[in-house]
Amino acid sequence: MRNSILFRTLLALIGIFSIIACQEKKVIINYPTTDLATENIIPIPLKVTPTNSAFGLDKNTAIYTTQDSDFEKVGSFLSNKISSKIDLDVPVNTTSTTTNKIIYINKTDSLELDNVEAYQMYITQDSIIINAKTAAGAFRGIQTLRQIIPEESNDTLTAHKMWLVPTGKILDQPNFEYRGAMLDVARHFFSVGDVKKYLDILAYYKFNALHLHLTDDQGWRIEIKSWPKLTEIGASTEVGGGPGGFYTQEDYKEIVRYAAERHIIIVPEVDMPGHTNAATVAYPQLNGNGKTPKVYTGMRVGFSTFDANKDIVYAFIDDVVREISAISPGPYFHLGGDESHVTKKKDFKKFVLKVSKIVESHGKIPVGWDEIANTEISSSSVAQFWSSEKNATRAIEKGMKLILSPAKKAYLDMQYDTLSKHGLHWATYIPVDSAYIWTPETFVKGLPKDKILGIEAPLWSETISNIEELEYLAFPRIIGYSELNWSIKENRNWENYKVRLANQAPYLERMNVKYYPTKLIDWKISKHTYEEIKKN
Ligand code: TNX
């Protein structure tokens, strides 16, 4: 089967190869021995078979893609990333005659891996072929390729520079379909530029969902045209009293577009009925007594609630969900539902059920924190397990799917240790090894694997107010979650991961990511960074 795919791909390529064959006599190069299986790829692929030679990426290399605009975009994305990593210009679908080596990004329906995001990569001395069913699969494949293109060229094999990519075969596909990160832009606001930077790195590690926690007691961060005071009034505060901020719908659309270019969906969250102080400061008629509450810039939770028994509340929510859903192409809408400590139980039940119906009426699948399992919400909704095993068990009994975000393992705002500069520790401390060493597949008793959508790592922002602080908490732990999400458990191993993680330092430094340099990892900083450190 695999051979027949390869054969057909090769047939499709004959045209390109025959042009190439006419151009230059083949020069025999003695490539050094390589080992594709020991490359520092994260997340580790399903299957890697090395063939111990090299593809010499150089000025005569070109990228070709199947004629499909989404595949062409993947080709251009790869070309841009190669250019920014090693300053080499690799044209896409060029008709130039100097090409003698190709990277071919090929759409195929007959892939043996039956997953929409699966890809195969065949690397030989002359070509790199990436086969995928979808542009998303091809996009995941080129992330792997980016990781195995070395930073340094080999300048001894030919008169020009060559970057040696180890040859062999990679078969790969995700372990979980939903591979998420969450950013709380409500406690502190993060700019569109900050979110884009985060998305860039998430894409490199094959994440496919970014959940934005858009509203909370301390601020409302998304423009709603039919209720303008939400941002006129509700966006002007944040934890600690800073200036806050919000996304216009145009800003939000730009985030959605940028994420989609990276095959990542945005999951918008409007947290309710609790966590709604900012909304009720803007529109006091939404709360129980109709009085305007004081703005809130502290860090407490569980003191605010919408009134579940007022029609205007549901009219308001219908407008909010409609406006946000119209600019959110992803399938999910997160309705919050956590820590509604001052909402009566029966009101909470009524509220979540009604709001879930509103979400469904706008064509979205409702997602909520694990508390929603205590309501009559439909089993096609998704529960996000963060704290209560009991709630998770209830969700399983109802037949709901789960997103796993256990605070003890997956909360990026938990401190690494007692010396951590930022973060909280109400759940526990999460050093880098502990974040990686657990098995999501068996973490919740009685949860069948096919009911796990995947892991999402939330980053709550009470204690962080800028991108550097965000990076300190997120990196490197989030890289470990990428592997728990993408790679099968048989392939995951801390000792092996630790070495691959150490080798992410040059990438993180190139991206100017201020990661937490934990002593648990023997970081391999790049030559360039080393020179910089020596200078200062
Ligand atoms: C709990 S997790 C919360 C958030 C806080 C977070 C801080 C969850 C659903 N609720 O409101 O920001 O802890 O770690």
Coordinates of C-alpha atoms and ligand atoms in Angstrom, one line a residue:
M1 CA 0.0 0.0 0.0
R2 CA 2.7 2.4 1.1
N3 CA 4.8 1.5 -2.0
S4 CA 1.8 2.1 -4.3
I5 CA 1.3 5.6 -2.9
L6 CA 5.0 6.3 -3.3
F7 CA 4.8 4.9 -6.9
R8 CA 1.9 7.1 -7.8
T9 CA 3.5 10.2 -6.2
L10 CA 6.6 9.5 -8.2
L11 CA 4.6 9.2 -11.4
A12 CA 3.1 12.5 -10.7
L13 CA 6.5 13.9 -10.3
I14 CA 8.0 12.5 -13.5
G15 CA 7.3 15.8 -15.3
I16 CA 9.3 17.8 -12.8
F17 CA 12.1 15.2 -12.6
S18 CA 12.4 15.0 -16.4
I19 CA 12.9 18.8 -16.6
I20 CA 15.5 18.5 -13.9
A21 CA 17.2 15.5 -15.5
C22 CA 17.8 17.4 -18.7
Q23 CA 19.5 20.3 -16.9
E24 CA 22.6 19.1 -15.1
K25 CA 24.7 16.0 -15.0
K26 CA 24.3 14.4 -11.6
V27 CA 27.2 15.1 -9.4
I28 CA 28.0 12.4 -6.9
I29 CA 28.3 13.7 -3.4
N30 CA 29.5 11.8 -0.5
Y31 CA 27.1 12.7 2.2
P32 CA 28.0 12.1 5.8
T33 CA 26.1 9.4 7.7
T34 CA 23.0 10.8 9.4
D35 CA 20.3 9.4 11.7
L36 CA 16.8 10.7 11.2
A37 CA 15.7 8.8 14.3
T38 CA 17.8 10.9 16.7
E39 CA 16.7 14.3 15.4
N40 CA 15.3 16.7 18.0
I41 CA 11.7 16.5 16.7
I42 CA 8.9 17.6 19.1
P43 CA 6.3 16.2 19.2
I44 CA 8.0 12.9 18.4
P45 CA 6.5 11.3 15.3
L46 CA 4.6 8.0 15.2
K47 CA 7.2 6.2 13.1
V48 CA 10.7 7.2 11.9
T49 CA 12.8 5.0 9.6
P50 CA 16.3 6.4 8.9
T51 CA 18.2 5.7 5.7
N52 CA 21.4 7.4 6.9
S53 CA 22.2 9.8 4.0
A54 CA 21.3 13.4 3.4
F55 CA 19.2 15.8 1.3
G56 CA 21.4 18.8 0.6
L57 CA 19.0 21.8 0.8
D58 CA 20.6 24.5 -1.2
K59 CA 20.2 27.3 -3.8
N60 CA 19.1 24.8 -6.4
T61 CA 16.2 23.6 -4.3
A62 CA 12.6 24.5 -5.1
I63 CA 9.2 23.7 -3.4
Y64 CA 6.4 22.3 -5.6
T65 CA 2.9 21.7 -4.4
T66 CA -0.3 20.1 -5.7
Q67 CA -2.3 22.7 -7.6
D68 CA -4.6 23.6 -4.7
S69 CA -4.6 27.0 -3.2
D70 CA -4.4 25.7 0.4
F71 CA -1.5 23.4 -0.5
E72 CA 0.2 26.3 -2.3
K73 CA -0.2 28.4 0.9
V74 CA 1.5 25.6 2.9
G75 CA 4.4 25.7 0.3
S76 CA 4.8 29.5 0.7
F77 CA 4.6 29.2 4.5
L78 CA 7.5 26.7 4.4
S79 CA 9.5 28.9 2.0
N80 CA 9.1 31.9 4.3
K81 CA 10.2 29.9 7.4
I82 CA 13.3 28.5 5.6
S83 CA 14.2 31.9 4.5
S84 CA 14.0 33.3 8.1
K85 CA 15.8 30.3 9.6
I86 CA 18.8 30.0 7.3
D87 CA 18.4 33.0 4.9
L88 CA 18.0 30.7 1.9
D89 CA 15.5 31.6 -0.8
V90 CA 13.5 28.5 -1.9
P91 CA 11.0 29.4 -4.7
V92 CA 7.5 27.8 -4.8
N93 CA 6.2 26.3 -8.0
T94 CA 8.8 28.0 -10.0
T95 CA 9.4 27.3 -13.7
S96 CA 13.0 28.2 -13.4
T97 CA 15.4 25.7 -15.0
T98 CA 18.2 25.8 -12.4
T99 CA 16.3 23.5 -9.9
N100 CA 17.8 20.1 -9.4
K101 CA 16.3 19.2 -6.0
I102 CA 12.7 19.4 -4.9
I103 CA 10.5 19.5 -1.9
Y104 CA 7.1 18.3 -3.0
I105 CA 4.0 18.9 -1.0
N106 CA 1.5 16.5 -2.3
K107 CA -2.3 16.1 -1.8
T108 CA -3.3 12.5 -1.9
D109 CA -6.5 10.7 -1.0
S110 CA -5.0 7.3 -0.6
L111 CA -2.9 7.9 2.4
E112 CA -2.6 4.8 4.6
L113 CA -2.9 6.9 7.7
D114 CA -6.6 7.6 8.0
N115 CA -6.5 10.9 9.9
V116 CA -7.2 14.3 8.5
E117 CA -3.9 15.7 10.0
A118 CA -1.7 12.7 9.1
Y119 CA 1.3 13.1 6.8
Q120 CA 4.1 11.0 5.4
M121 CA 7.5 12.3 4.6
Y122 CA 10.0 10.6 2.3
I123 CA 13.4 12.2 2.3
T124 CA 16.0 11.0 -0.2
Q125 CA 19.1 12.6 -1.6
D126 CA 17.1 14.2 -4.4
S127 CA 13.8 15.0 -3.0
I128 CA 11.6 15.5 0.0
I129 CA 8.0 14.4 -0.5
I130 CA 5.3 15.2 1.9
N131 CA 2.0 13.4 1.4
A132 CA -1.1 14.5 3.1
K133 CA -4.9 14.2 2.6
T134 CA -5.5 17.8 3.7
A135 CA -3.6 21.1 3.8
A136 CA -3.8 20.8 7.6
G137 CA -1.9 17.5 7.4
A138 CA 0.7 19.0 5.0
F139 CA 1.0 21.9 7.4
R140 CA 1.8 19.6 10.3
G141 CA 4.3 17.9 8.1
I142 CA 6.2 21.0 7.2
Q143 CA 6.6 21.8 11.0
T144 CA 8.5 18.5 11.2
L145 CA 10.6 19.5 8.3
R146 CA 11.4 22.9 9.8
Q147 CA 12.7 21.2 12.9
I148 CA 15.1 19.0 11.0
I149 CA 16.7 21.6 8.8
P150 CA 19.9 22.4 10.6
E151 CA 20.8 26.0 11.5
E152 CA 24.4 25.6 10.3
S153 CA 25.3 24.8 6.7
N154 CA 27.9 22.3 5.5
D155 CA 30.3 24.2 3.3
T156 CA 32.7 21.4 2.4
L157 CA 30.7 19.1 0.2
T158 CA 30.2 21.5 -2.7
A159 CA 31.3 25.0 -3.7
H160 CA 28.1 26.4 -2.3
K161 CA 26.3 26.1 1.1
M162 CA 24.2 23.1 1.8
W163 CA 22.0 22.4 4.8
L164 CA 21.9 18.6 5.3
V165 CA 18.6 17.1 6.1
P166 CA 18.8 13.4 7.2
T167 CA 17.2 11.0 4.8
G168 CA 14.5 8.4 5.8
K169 CA 10.8 8.0 6.1
I170 CA 8.4 9.5 8.6
L171 CA 4.8 8.4 9.2
D172 CA 2.9 10.6 11.5
Q173 CA -0.5 11.5 12.9
P174 CA -2.0 13.0 16.0
N175 CA -2.8 11.1 19.2
F176 CA -5.6 13.5 20.1
E177 CA -7.8 15.6 17.7
Y178 CA -7.9 18.7 19.9
R179 CA -4.6 20.1 21.0
G180 CA -5.2 23.3 22.8
A181 CA -3.8 26.2 24.7
M182 CA -5.8 28.8 26.6
L183 CA -4.9 32.4 27.2
D184 CA -6.7 34.6 29.7
V185 CA -6.9 38.0 28.1
A186 CA -9.4 39.2 30.7
R187 CA -7.3 39.4 34.0
H188 CA -4.7 41.2 31.9
F189 CA -5.0 42.2 28.3
F190 CA -2.7 40.9 25.6
S191 CA -2.4 42.6 22.3
V192 CA -3.1 41.1 18.9
G193 CA 0.7 41.1 18.3
D194 CA 1.3 39.1 21.5
V195 CA -1.4 36.6 20.5
K196 CA 0.2 36.2 17.1
K197 CA 3.6 35.5 18.6
Y198 CA 2.0 32.8 20.8
L199 CA 0.2 31.3 17.8
D200 CA 3.5 31.2 15.8
I201 CA 5.1 29.0 18.4
L202 CA 2.0 26.9 19.0
A203 CA 1.9 26.1 15.3
Y204 CA 5.5 25.0 15.3
Y205 CA 4.6 22.3 17.9
K206 CA 1.4 21.2 16.1
F207 CA -1.2 22.7 18.3
N208 CA -4.6 23.2 16.6
A209 CA -6.7 25.2 19.1
L210 CA -6.3 28.5 21.0
H211 CA -9.0 29.1 23.5
L212 CA -9.3 32.8 24.4
H213 CA -10.8 33.6 27.8
L214 CA -12.4 36.9 26.6
T215 CA -14.4 38.0 29.7
D216 CA -14.1 37.9 33.4
D217 CA -14.8 40.0 36.5
Q218 CA -11.8 42.3 35.8
G219 CA -12.5 43.0 32.1
W220 CA -14.6 42.4 29.0
R221 CA -12.2 42.2 26.0
I222 CA -14.3 41.8 22.8
E223 CA -16.4 44.4 21.0
I224 CA -20.1 43.6 20.9
K225 CA -21.7 46.1 18.5
S226 CA -25.2 45.7 20.0
W227 CA -24.0 46.3 23.5
P228 CA -21.3 48.9 23.2
K229 CA -20.8 49.7 26.8
L230 CA -19.3 46.3 27.4
T231 CA -16.0 47.6 26.0
E232 CA -16.6 51.3 26.5
I233 CA -16.9 50.7 30.3
G234 CA -16.1 47.0 30.9
A235 CA -12.8 46.9 29.1
S236 CA -11.1 49.7 31.0
T237 CA -9.9 47.7 34.0
E238 CA -7.6 44.8 34.8
V239 CA -6.0 43.1 37.7
G240 CA -3.9 45.6 39.6
G241 CA -5.7 48.6 38.1
G242 CA -3.9 48.8 34.7
P243 CA -5.5 50.2 31.6
G244 CA -7.1 47.0 30.3
G245 CA -8.0 47.0 26.6
F246 CA -10.1 45.0 24.2
Y247 CA -10.2 43.5 20.7
T248 CA -12.4 45.3 18.1
Q249 CA -14.2 42.7 15.9
E250 CA -11.7 43.6 13.2
D251 CA -8.8 42.7 15.6
Y252 CA -10.5 39.5 16.6
K253 CA -11.0 38.6 12.9
E254 CA -7.3 39.2 12.3
I255 CA -6.5 36.8 15.1
V256 CA -8.9 34.2 13.6
R257 CA -7.3 34.7 10.2
Y258 CA -3.7 34.5 11.5
A259 CA -4.6 31.3 13.4
A260 CA -6.4 29.8 10.4
E261 CA -3.3 30.3 8.3
R262 CA -1.6 28.1 10.9
H263 CA -4.5 25.6 10.8
I264 CA -5.4 26.6 14.4
I265 CA -9.0 27.3 15.5
I266 CA -9.9 30.0 17.9
V267 CA -12.3 29.0 20.7
P268 CA -14.0 32.1 22.1
E269 CA -15.1 32.0 25.8
V270 CA -17.6 34.3 27.4
D271 CA -17.5 33.1 31.0
M272 CA -20.9 33.1 32.7
P273 CA -23.0 33.2 34.8
G274 CA -20.2 33.9 37.3
H275 CA -17.1 35.9 36.5
T276 CA -19.3 38.6 35.1
N277 CA -18.6 41.7 37.2
A278 CA -17.2 43.7 34.3
A279 CA -20.3 43.0 32.2
T280 CA -22.6 44.0 35.0
V281 CA -20.6 47.2 35.6
A282 CA -21.4 48.1 32.0
Y283 CA -25.0 46.9 32.1
P284 CA -26.3 46.6 35.7
Q285 CA -29.7 45.3 34.5
L286 CA -27.9 41.9 34.0
N287 CA -27.5 41.2 37.7
G288 CA -29.9 40.4 40.4
N289 CA -30.5 43.7 42.1
G290 CA -30.0 46.0 39.1
K291 CA -27.5 48.1 41.1
T292 CA -24.2 49.0 39.5
P293 CA -21.4 47.0 41.1
K294 CA -17.9 48.5 41.8
V295 CA -15.3 47.8 39.2
Y296 CA -13.1 44.9 40.3
T297 CA -9.3 44.7 39.9
G298 CA -8.4 42.1 42.6
M299 CA -7.8 38.4 42.2
R300 CA -10.8 36.8 44.0
V301 CA -13.2 34.6 42.2
G302 CA -16.8 33.4 42.7
F303 CA -18.6 36.7 43.8
S304 CA -20.5 37.8 40.7
T305 CA -23.4 36.3 38.7
F306 CA -25.9 37.1 36.0
D307 CA -29.5 36.8 37.0
A308 CA -30.7 33.5 35.6
N309 CA -34.4 34.6 35.9
K310 CA -34.4 37.7 33.7
D311 CA -35.4 37.6 30.0
I312 CA -33.0 40.5 29.2
V313 CA -30.1 38.3 30.3
Y314 CA -30.9 35.8 27.6
A315 CA -31.6 38.5 25.0
F316 CA -28.2 39.9 25.8
I317 CA -26.5 36.5 25.6
D318 CA -28.1 35.7 22.3
D319 CA -26.7 39.0 20.9
V320 CA -23.2 38.2 22.3
V321 CA -23.1 34.6 21.1
R322 CA -24.5 35.6 17.7
E323 CA -21.9 38.4 17.1
I324 CA -19.0 36.3 18.3
S325 CA -20.1 33.2 16.5
A326 CA -20.4 35.1 13.2
I327 CA -16.7 35.9 13.3
S328 CA -15.5 32.5 14.7
P329 CA -15.3 29.8 12.1
G330 CA -14.3 27.1 14.5
P331 CA -17.0 24.6 15.8
Y332 CA -16.9 25.5 19.5
F333 CA -18.2 28.3 21.7
H334 CA -17.1 28.2 25.4
L335 CA -19.7 29.4 27.8
G336 CA -17.6 29.2 31.0
G337 CA -19.7 28.0 33.9
D338 CA -17.0 27.7 36.5
E339 CA -17.0 28.9 40.1
S340 CA -20.5 30.3 40.1
H341 CA -20.5 30.3 43.9
V342 CA -23.2 32.9 44.3
T343 CA -25.6 31.5 41.7
K344 CA -28.3 29.3 43.3
K345 CA -28.0 25.6 42.1
K346 CA -31.3 25.6 40.4
D347 CA -30.5 28.9 38.7
F348 CA -27.2 27.6 37.5
K349 CA -28.9 24.5 36.0
K350 CA -31.5 26.6 34.2
F351 CA -28.9 29.1 33.0
V352 CA -26.4 26.6 31.6
L353 CA -29.1 24.7 29.8
K354 CA -30.7 27.8 28.2
V355 CA -27.3 29.3 27.2
S356 CA -26.2 26.0 25.7
K357 CA -29.3 26.0 23.5
I358 CA -28.5 29.6 22.5
V359 CA -25.0 28.5 21.5
E360 CA -26.4 25.5 19.5
S361 CA -28.9 27.8 17.8
H362 CA -25.9 29.8 16.5
G363 CA -24.4 26.6 15.0
K364 CA -21.8 26.0 17.7
I365 CA -20.9 23.1 20.0
P366 CA -21.1 24.3 23.6
V367 CA -18.0 23.8 25.8
G368 CA -17.9 24.6 29.5
W369 CA -15.8 24.1 32.6
D370 CA -16.5 20.7 34.3
E371 CA -19.2 22.2 36.5
I372 CA -21.6 22.1 33.5
A373 CA -21.8 18.3 33.9
N374 CA -24.2 18.9 36.8
T375 CA -26.8 20.3 34.4
E376 CA -29.2 18.8 31.8
I377 CA -26.9 20.1 29.0
S378 CA -26.9 17.8 26.0
S379 CA -24.3 15.0 25.6
S380 CA -23.0 16.6 22.4
S381 CA -21.5 19.4 24.5
V382 CA -18.0 19.2 25.8
A383 CA -16.8 19.4 29.4
Q384 CA -13.4 20.8 30.2
F385 CA -12.0 18.9 33.2
W386 CA -10.0 21.3 35.4
S387 CA -10.6 20.4 39.0
S388 CA -13.4 18.0 40.0
E389 CA -13.1 14.3 39.3
K390 CA -16.7 14.0 40.4
N391 CA -17.8 16.4 37.6
A392 CA -15.6 14.6 35.1
T393 CA -17.2 11.3 36.1
R394 CA -20.6 12.8 35.7
A395 CA -19.7 14.1 32.2
I396 CA -18.5 10.6 31.3
E397 CA -21.8 9.1 32.5
K398 CA -23.6 11.5 30.3
G399 CA -21.6 10.4 27.3
M400 CA -20.0 13.9 26.9
K401 CA -16.5 14.3 25.4
L402 CA -13.9 15.9 27.6
I403 CA -11.0 18.3 27.2
L404 CA -8.4 17.6 29.8
S405 CA -7.0 20.6 31.7
P406 CA -6.3 19.2 35.2
A407 CA -4.9 22.1 37.2
K408 CA -2.4 19.8 39.0
K409 CA -0.8 18.9 35.7
A410 CA -1.8 21.3 32.9
Y411 CA -2.2 24.7 34.4
L412 CA 0.5 27.0 33.0
D413 CA -0.2 29.6 35.7
M414 CA 1.0 27.2 38.4
Q415 CA 4.5 28.1 39.6
Y416 CA 7.4 25.9 38.7
D417 CA 8.6 25.9 42.3
T418 CA 8.7 28.1 45.4
L419 CA 11.2 30.4 43.7
S420 CA 9.1 31.1 40.6
K421 CA 8.8 34.8 39.7
H422 CA 5.2 34.6 38.5
G423 CA 2.2 32.3 38.9
L424 CA 0.1 30.9 41.7
H425 CA 0.2 27.5 43.5
W426 CA -3.3 26.8 44.8
A427 CA -3.3 23.5 42.9
T428 CA 0.3 22.6 43.2
Y429 CA 3.8 23.5 41.9
I430 CA 4.4 22.1 38.4
P431 CA 8.1 21.7 37.5
V432 CA 8.9 20.9 33.9
D433 CA 9.3 17.2 34.4
S434 CA 6.0 16.9 36.3
A435 CA 4.2 18.7 33.5
Y436 CA 5.4 16.0 31.1
I437 CA 5.3 12.9 33.2
W438 CA 1.6 11.9 33.3
T439 CA -0.7 9.9 31.1
P440 CA -3.7 11.8 29.9
E441 CA -5.1 8.6 28.5
T442 CA -5.6 7.1 32.0
F443 CA -5.7 10.3 34.1
V444 CA -9.5 10.2 34.6
K445 CA -10.8 6.8 35.8
G446 CA -13.3 5.2 33.5
L447 CA -12.8 7.7 30.6
P448 CA -12.5 5.8 27.3
K449 CA -9.8 7.3 25.0
D450 CA -12.3 8.1 22.3
K451 CA -14.1 10.4 24.7
I452 CA -10.9 12.5 25.2
L453 CA -10.8 15.3 22.7
G454 CA -7.3 16.2 23.9
I455 CA -5.4 18.3 26.4
E456 CA -5.6 22.1 26.7
A457 CA -3.1 24.0 28.8
P458 CA -4.8 27.1 30.3
L459 CA -2.7 30.2 31.1
W460 CA -4.6 32.4 33.6
S461 CA -3.2 35.9 33.8
E462 CA -3.8 37.2 37.3
T463 CA 0.0 37.4 37.9
I464 CA 1.3 38.2 34.4
S465 CA 0.8 41.4 32.5
N466 CA 3.1 41.2 29.4
I467 CA 4.4 38.8 26.8
E468 CA 7.7 38.1 28.6
E469 CA 5.9 37.0 31.7
L470 CA 3.5 35.0 29.6
E471 CA 6.5 33.3 28.0
Y472 CA 8.1 32.6 31.4
L473 CA 5.1 30.5 32.5
A474 CA 4.3 28.9 29.2
F475 CA 7.7 27.9 28.0
P476 CA 9.0 25.3 28.2
R477 CA 6.0 23.5 29.8
I478 CA 3.7 23.9 26.8
I479 CA 6.1 22.2 24.5
G480 CA 5.7 19.1 26.7
Y481 CA 1.9 19.3 26.3
S482 CA 2.4 19.3 22.6
E483 CA 4.0 15.9 22.8
L484 CA 1.3 14.5 25.2
N485 CA -1.3 15.6 22.7
W486 CA 0.3 14.6 19.5
S487 CA 2.5 11.5 20.2
I488 CA 1.3 8.1 21.3
K489 CA 2.1 7.1 24.8
E490 CA 4.5 4.3 23.7
N491 CA 6.7 6.9 22.1
R492 CA 6.8 9.3 25.1
N493 CA 9.7 9.1 27.4
W494 CA 11.0 11.9 29.8
E495 CA 14.7 11.0 29.4
N496 CA 14.5 11.1 25.7
Y497 CA 12.2 14.2 25.6
K498 CA 14.5 16.1 27.9
V499 CA 17.3 16.0 25.3
R500 CA 15.0 17.0 22.5
L501 CA 13.7 19.8 24.7
A502 CA 17.2 21.0 25.5
N503 CA 17.7 21.4 21.7
Q504 CA 14.7 23.7 21.3
A505 CA 16.8 26.5 22.8
P506 CA 18.1 27.8 19.5
Y507 CA 14.6 28.0 18.1
L508 CA 13.2 29.7 21.2
E509 CA 16.1 32.2 21.2
R510 CA 15.5 32.9 17.5
M511 CA 11.9 33.6 18.3
N512 CA 13.0 35.8 21.2
V513 CA 11.0 33.7 23.7
K514 CA 12.0 34.4 27.3
Y515 CA 11.5 30.8 28.5
Y516 CA 12.1 29.7 32.1
P517 CA 15.6 28.1 31.9
T518 CA 14.9 25.3 34.3
K519 CA 18.0 23.5 35.7
L520 CA 16.3 20.2 34.9
I521 CA 17.3 20.7 31.3
D522 CA 20.8 20.9 29.9
W523 CA 19.9 23.7 27.5
K524 CA 21.8 23.7 24.2
I525 CA 22.1 27.3 23.4
S526 CA 23.0 28.3 19.9
K527 CA 26.5 29.4 18.8
H528 CA 25.0 32.8 18.1
T529 CA 23.5 33.2 21.6
Y530 CA 26.8 32.0 23.1
E531 CA 28.7 34.7 21.3
E532 CA 26.2 37.3 22.5
I533 CA 26.5 36.1 26.1
K534 CA 30.3 36.2 25.9
K535 CA 30.2 39.7 24.5
N536 CA 28.2 41.1 27.5
Ligands
TNX1 C1 -9.4 28.9 38.6 S1 -9.9 27.2 36.3 C2 -10.2 29.6 37.7 C3 -9.8 30.8 37.2 C4 -8.5 31.3 37.8 C5 -7.6 30.2 38.0 C6 -6.3 30.6 38.6 C7 -11.2 27.9 36.3 C8 -12.2 27.3 35.5 N1 -11.3 29.0 37.1 O1 -10.8 31.8 37.3 O2 -8.0 32.3 37.0 O3 -8.2 29.2 38.9 O4 -5.4 29.5 38.6

